[in-house]
Amino acid sequence: MITEDIMNIVVVGHVDHGKSTVIGHLLADTDSLPKGKLDAIRESCKRNAKPFEYAFLLDALKNEQSQGITIDTCRCFFKTDKRRYIIIDAPGHIEFLKNMVTGASRAEAALMVIDASHGVEENTRRHGYYLSMLGIKQVAVLVNKMDLIDYDQEKFDKISKEYTDFLAEIGIQPRIFVPVSARVGDNIAFHSDVMPWYNDMTVLQVLDSFENIQPSHQLPFRMPVQGVYKFTAGGDMRRIIAGTVDSGSLSVGDEVVFYPSGKRTRVKSFEAFNAPAPTEIQCEDAAGFTMEEEIYVRRGEIACKAGEHAPQVAVRFRANLFWLGNAPLKGGRIYHFKCGTQKLPMKLLHVDRVINASNLDCADRQWVEKNEVAVCTFQLDSPAAFDTTDRLASTARFVIVDGYEQAGGGILVEALPDEAYDQRNIRTAAGAVDAQERRALTGHKGLVVWLTGLSGAGKSTIATAVERRLLALHIPAFTLDGDVLRNGLCADLGFSDEDRTENQRRAAETAVLFQRAGLVALVSTISPQQAHRDFARSCAGEDFMEVYVKADLNTCRSRDPKGLYEKQAGGGITAFTGVDSGYEVPRSPDLVLDTMADSEAYCIDALLDAILQKRS
Amino acid sequence: MAHKQMDYLDKLEAKSIYILREAYASFDKLCMLWSIGKDSTVLLWLARKAFFGHVPFPLVHVDTHYKIPEMIEYRDRLAKEYGLYMIYGQNTRALADKQTFPDGNVSRLQCCKNLKTEALQHTLSGDWPRYRLNLQTGLYEEDEDHTAYTGVIVGARADEEGSRSKERYFSPRDKNNDWNVDDQPPEFWNQFKTDFAPGTHLRIHPLLDWTELNVWEYIERENIPTVSLYYDQGNGTRYRSLGCWPCTNPIPSTSKNVHDIIEELRSGALAGVAERSGRAQDQEDGGGLETLRRDGYM
């Protein structure tokens, strides 16, 4: 096995400043084109009576050739004696800034191309700012089209000075400024005779002078949990915490702390397929480990190492961000925060300032427009774990989802206290028994277990069996069955959207009363909407488990324990969940009980286990 | 403690596993396309790595009926050995009506559209029958699950063809399977588009950063079983890329095993020749796969 370095680099700059030509020349000069490709394009140019340009090499897409601008991020490969490069051509047009971000975020180093005859333009500065936001530290600037300014050193120096000053303000120190003419090939792969005043590196030499980013083994261990796997096929009983290591390292026997929950255990083993199991995992490994105690953790938590610097856990924070959404970022709207593998509802609390990316002026207004950068304060629904950018880069990055789209990216600067939230979670009332006191006195901790799934999935069967098992362990428990509630507490409600919401609200509030009294409330209700389940969670706080009892429609229909599917088919029921009314599969349930794959007894055991873990 | 140095195959592998796990966490209806070729077979292997020996989603093969018979034998052998949820779909109507290139009734490009693109679209949406391998009997039976897949894992690589270099790791397709190349979502910092409107779906590309050479190097390192058609059986030819037999030609090569192929790609006769040069339909599409890909071709 040969070892070979690879580096991702991005070429950015304003539209028409010559990015594609630079890349075309790099590919041709390093002999990296497939045989015949260059000739084919020369031939096609001749056929269409167009002068040949190196940029055409990249214009693989037909519509791109017709528009004449790079609209997306295109990847090419080339090789020097030192290493292999994946070169990303990012579009320069401001309309395609999101594509530039996509390209640049994958890069370890950037080449910024400036047209010498135009000098530093608005987008040149904006791209510089974005590179700094994206965390790209290695930047070289190519002052292109030197042939158009007669290879004038003075003009070159002037552009270099102006752009160096700008970059200094946003924390980027460019490696070098190279005068080039990409059309002719001056100083791309070979030194040029026409600029004897320039004796420094060619573009190719500059690239080889960049360093591959070293994995951060010495930093605190961070592994966002991608999933907790227990695939029982073939009798596999391992429960594996899977994720990719963002920083640091972890060994067998080390104590792990999961944030935001704060749960702890030790690493029992690392797991691998078709390879010996490692005894240590480190930065960039796609890993998996089993735990000494089977504690309940889920996707979204960050696995950290006990004794190392812990991440922040907060509901409010300040961040630097760039906004790519068509609709402005503004208050009063629910966004989603994605950081590591966490995804949480989020609101904009305050725009601290909007920065003009091209001249660094600040504007004072409470919204952020497309392509702007800003400093903002946000509020999350529930606590998230993250690092601030002064500590760790990777776990300090987040994206903002607006509707279905990733509309912005940010860097976490500061975790902020939230008095209102903190107070809500410290339940003190003079004279009244608080939750902790009650638990100490009764020895019982209440819990809401919200079982959701299609009719016939097995919710009630599992709930009643688990209730019996809990009671046998002297743990007070009570099943709140959806049908029973419908016939009693909610007898006044029908099946309109409004009534369904009210039905769910009552079920949630009732369950929370049981929970506060110290019982395990097992709620068995179809609960087709995520919003209703989220509401229940927001009432119960941390003492809540969303359990998805999973069985597909065909399975449920064939079981049909209450004869409802048959009745529906006969026209006796309308708006029946799963048939002619939608069911929203839980986005991140605390537990999935797959009653198609697993036996009833297994599901009951799994739920009981999860409840006992949660209560402990 | 000394840290082991990750080589470039380790890095590619880790990135692909990360993407596979994100896909698995984000889509309730997820499947993986398996063309039986080397790329999607590496993808299948990576899934077993990501999920510790398991493949927790169906594998979907679009059977054009013109696949080389060895490919089908190999598919079923591996499916049984790995315990896969193996599905195939087919455009039985176009085959019955003889609307194919080998029947002489349509162009190569139209044949691809009928037997691959259309079959794929309807197999993914579930409105045509899907046939599932019964691991006990070894026979295919109509699958009872007709739900549309909302996440489809595909083995496309950026270095294959110009249009593929524009793909995202998570790439949205609309109701008609259309790919809007001009307006793709931003993708950065290992955060992918995992939210989607009803009726749309996402294609997931864990192999985007791999090259043809990487794929063969990984096959060698991991000792992954591949179809014998990739190797010279003694007549001085082999397939470099597998497709339907009427439109795929073997290339002259005496590579008899994975090691020979790697040498051939690195420094030998194939060092500068495009991989799909043996695929006749590409030439008909004006030199790019773009027309086919916009319509949902993989």
Short mmCIF file of C-alpha atoms in Angstrom, two decimals, chain A residues 318-480:
data_model
loop_
_atom_site.label_atom_id
_atom_site.label_comp_id
_atom_site.label_asym_id
_atom_site.label_seq_id
_atom_site.Cartn_x
_atom_site.Cartn_y
_atom_site.Cartn_z
CA ARG A 318 -24.22 34.30 20.58
CA ALA A 319 -22.79 33.45 17.16
CA ASN A 320 -21.20 34.88 14.03
CA LEU A 321 -23.12 33.73 11.01
CA PHE A 322 -23.59 33.97 7.27
CA TRP A 323 -27.07 33.82 5.82
CA LEU A 324 -27.84 32.23 2.45
CA GLY A 325 -31.62 31.93 2.67
CA ASN A 326 -33.92 33.65 0.20
CA ALA A 327 -36.14 34.80 3.06
CA PRO A 328 -34.37 37.01 5.60
CA LEU A 329 -33.39 35.68 9.02
CA LYS A 330 -35.74 37.30 11.49
CA GLY A 331 -37.46 36.95 14.86
CA GLY A 332 -40.80 35.23 15.43
CA ARG A 333 -39.97 32.23 13.26
CA ILE A 334 -38.98 28.71 14.27
CA TYR A 335 -35.66 27.63 12.77
CA HIS A 336 -33.67 24.50 13.47
CA PHE A 337 -30.20 24.40 14.95
CA LYS A 338 -27.93 21.61 13.68
CA CYS A 339 -24.64 21.18 15.48
CA GLY A 340 -22.79 17.88 15.43
CA THR A 341 -25.70 15.47 15.26
CA GLN A 342 -28.06 17.57 17.37
CA LYS A 343 -31.08 19.14 15.79
CA LEU A 344 -33.20 21.46 17.90
CA PRO A 345 -35.86 24.11 17.33
CA MET A 346 -34.39 27.59 17.63
CA LYS A 347 -35.52 31.22 17.62
CA LEU A 348 -33.62 34.37 16.75
CA LEU A 349 -33.63 36.56 19.87
CA HIS A 350 -31.62 39.52 18.72
CA VAL A 351 -29.49 40.74 15.82
CA ASP A 352 -26.49 42.28 17.54
CA ARG A 353 -25.14 43.70 14.27
CA VAL A 354 -25.14 43.11 10.52
CA ILE A 355 -21.75 43.45 8.87
CA ASN A 356 -21.23 44.54 5.31
CA ALA A 357 -18.89 41.83 4.11
CA SER A 358 -17.27 44.01 1.50
CA ASN A 359 -16.42 47.09 3.56
CA LEU A 360 -16.96 45.84 7.13
CA ASP A 361 -19.47 48.61 7.94
CA CYS A 362 -22.11 47.71 10.50
CA ALA A 363 -25.84 48.14 10.18
CA ASP A 364 -28.25 48.23 13.08
CA ARG A 365 -31.41 46.32 12.20
CA GLN A 366 -33.29 43.26 13.39
CA TRP A 367 -33.09 41.05 10.31
CA VAL A 368 -30.36 39.56 8.13
CA GLU A 369 -30.66 39.49 4.35
CA LYS A 370 -29.40 36.86 1.94
CA ASN A 371 -25.58 36.70 1.64
CA GLU A 372 -25.03 38.97 4.65
CA VAL A 373 -22.93 38.18 7.67
CA ALA A 374 -24.01 39.10 11.18
CA VAL A 375 -23.64 38.59 14.91
CA CYS A 376 -26.82 37.28 16.50
CA THR A 377 -28.22 35.85 19.73
CA PHE A 378 -30.36 32.71 19.57
CA GLN A 379 -32.60 30.78 21.91
CA LEU A 380 -33.01 27.00 21.76
CA ASP A 381 -35.98 24.92 22.79
CA SER A 382 -33.93 22.70 25.05
CA PRO A 383 -30.26 22.61 26.04
CA ALA A 384 -27.60 21.81 23.47
CA ALA A 385 -23.98 20.82 23.98
CA PHE A 386 -21.36 22.72 21.98
CA ASP A 387 -17.96 24.32 22.21
CA THR A 388 -17.11 27.94 21.65
CA THR A 389 -14.82 28.70 18.75
CA ASP A 390 -11.91 29.78 20.98
CA ARG A 391 -11.81 26.19 22.34
CA LEU A 392 -12.58 23.87 19.45
CA ALA A 393 -13.40 24.61 15.82
CA SER A 394 -15.49 21.65 14.77
CA THR A 395 -18.03 21.42 17.61
CA ALA A 396 -18.38 25.22 17.53
CA ARG A 397 -19.95 25.16 14.06
CA PHE A 398 -23.66 24.96 13.42
CA VAL A 399 -26.08 25.38 10.57
CA ILE A 400 -29.50 27.00 10.57
CA VAL A 401 -32.33 25.18 8.84
CA ASP A 402 -35.24 27.27 7.60
CA GLY A 403 -38.11 25.05 6.48
CA TYR A 404 -36.52 22.32 4.40
CA GLU A 405 -33.31 24.21 3.59
CA GLN A 406 -29.96 24.78 5.21
CA ALA A 407 -30.10 28.55 5.08
CA GLY A 408 -27.17 29.70 7.16
CA GLY A 409 -24.02 28.72 8.98
CA GLY A 410 -22.56 30.02 12.18
CA ILE A 411 -19.71 29.90 14.64
CA LEU A 412 -20.58 29.72 18.32
CA VAL A 413 -18.88 32.53 20.16
CA GLU A 414 -20.42 32.52 23.60
CA ALA A 415 -22.90 30.54 25.71
CA LEU A 416 -25.29 32.91 27.48
CA PRO A 417 -27.26 32.46 30.69
CA ASP A 418 -31.03 32.38 30.39
CA GLU A 419 -32.61 33.33 33.69
CA ALA A 420 -36.12 32.43 32.70
CA TYR A 421 -35.07 28.96 31.60
CA ASP A 422 -32.87 28.40 34.61
CA GLN A 423 -35.66 29.41 36.97
CA ARG A 424 -38.16 27.11 35.33
CA ASN A 425 -35.86 24.24 36.03
CA ILE A 426 -35.35 25.06 39.67
CA ARG A 427 -38.76 24.31 41.13
CA THR A 428 -38.96 26.14 44.41
CA ALA A 429 -42.10 27.24 46.15
CA ALA A 430 -42.21 28.07 49.84
CA GLY A 431 -44.07 25.42 51.76
CA ALA A 432 -44.79 23.26 48.73
CA VAL A 433 -43.07 19.93 48.23
CA ASP A 434 -40.75 20.24 45.26
CA ALA A 435 -39.92 17.47 42.83
CA GLN A 436 -36.64 16.52 44.43
CA GLU A 437 -38.09 16.51 47.91
CA ARG A 438 -40.99 14.38 46.78
CA ARG A 439 -38.65 11.92 45.19
CA ALA A 440 -36.54 11.73 48.33
CA LEU A 441 -39.63 11.20 50.50
CA THR A 442 -41.43 8.66 48.32
CA GLY A 443 -38.40 7.05 46.73
CA HIS A 444 -40.07 7.32 43.32
CA LYS A 445 -39.34 9.38 40.27
CA GLY A 446 -42.17 10.09 37.88
CA LEU A 447 -41.86 9.73 34.13
CA VAL A 448 -44.02 10.21 31.06
CA VAL A 449 -43.60 7.41 28.53
CA TRP A 450 -45.34 8.48 25.33
CA LEU A 451 -46.00 5.53 23.03
CA THR A 452 -46.85 6.55 19.50
CA GLY A 453 -47.57 4.47 16.40
CA LEU A 454 -50.31 3.31 14.08
CA SER A 455 -53.45 1.61 15.32
CA GLY A 456 -52.54 -2.05 15.78
CA ALA A 457 -48.79 -1.41 16.15
CA GLY A 458 -48.85 -2.84 19.67
CA LYS A 459 -48.87 0.25 21.90
CA SER A 460 -51.52 -0.84 24.38
CA THR A 461 -50.25 -4.41 24.59
CA ILE A 462 -46.75 -3.20 25.40
CA ALA A 463 -47.95 -0.46 27.77
CA THR A 464 -50.11 -2.74 29.88
CA ALA A 465 -47.43 -5.43 30.06
CA VAL A 466 -44.77 -2.91 31.10
CA GLU A 467 -47.16 -1.44 33.68
CA ARG A 468 -47.55 -4.90 35.21
CA ARG A 469 -43.80 -5.49 35.24
CA LEU A 470 -43.14 -2.10 36.86
CA LEU A 471 -45.72 -2.72 39.56
CA ALA A 472 -44.12 -6.09 40.24
CA LEU A 473 -40.90 -4.16 40.90
CA HIS A 474 -42.88 -1.91 43.31
CA ILE A 475 -42.63 1.03 40.94
CA PRO A 476 -45.94 2.89 40.75
CA ALA A 477 -47.14 3.03 37.15
CA PHE A 478 -50.37 3.72 35.30
CA THR A 479 -51.44 3.32 31.70
CA LEU A 480 -53.32 6.20 30.10
#
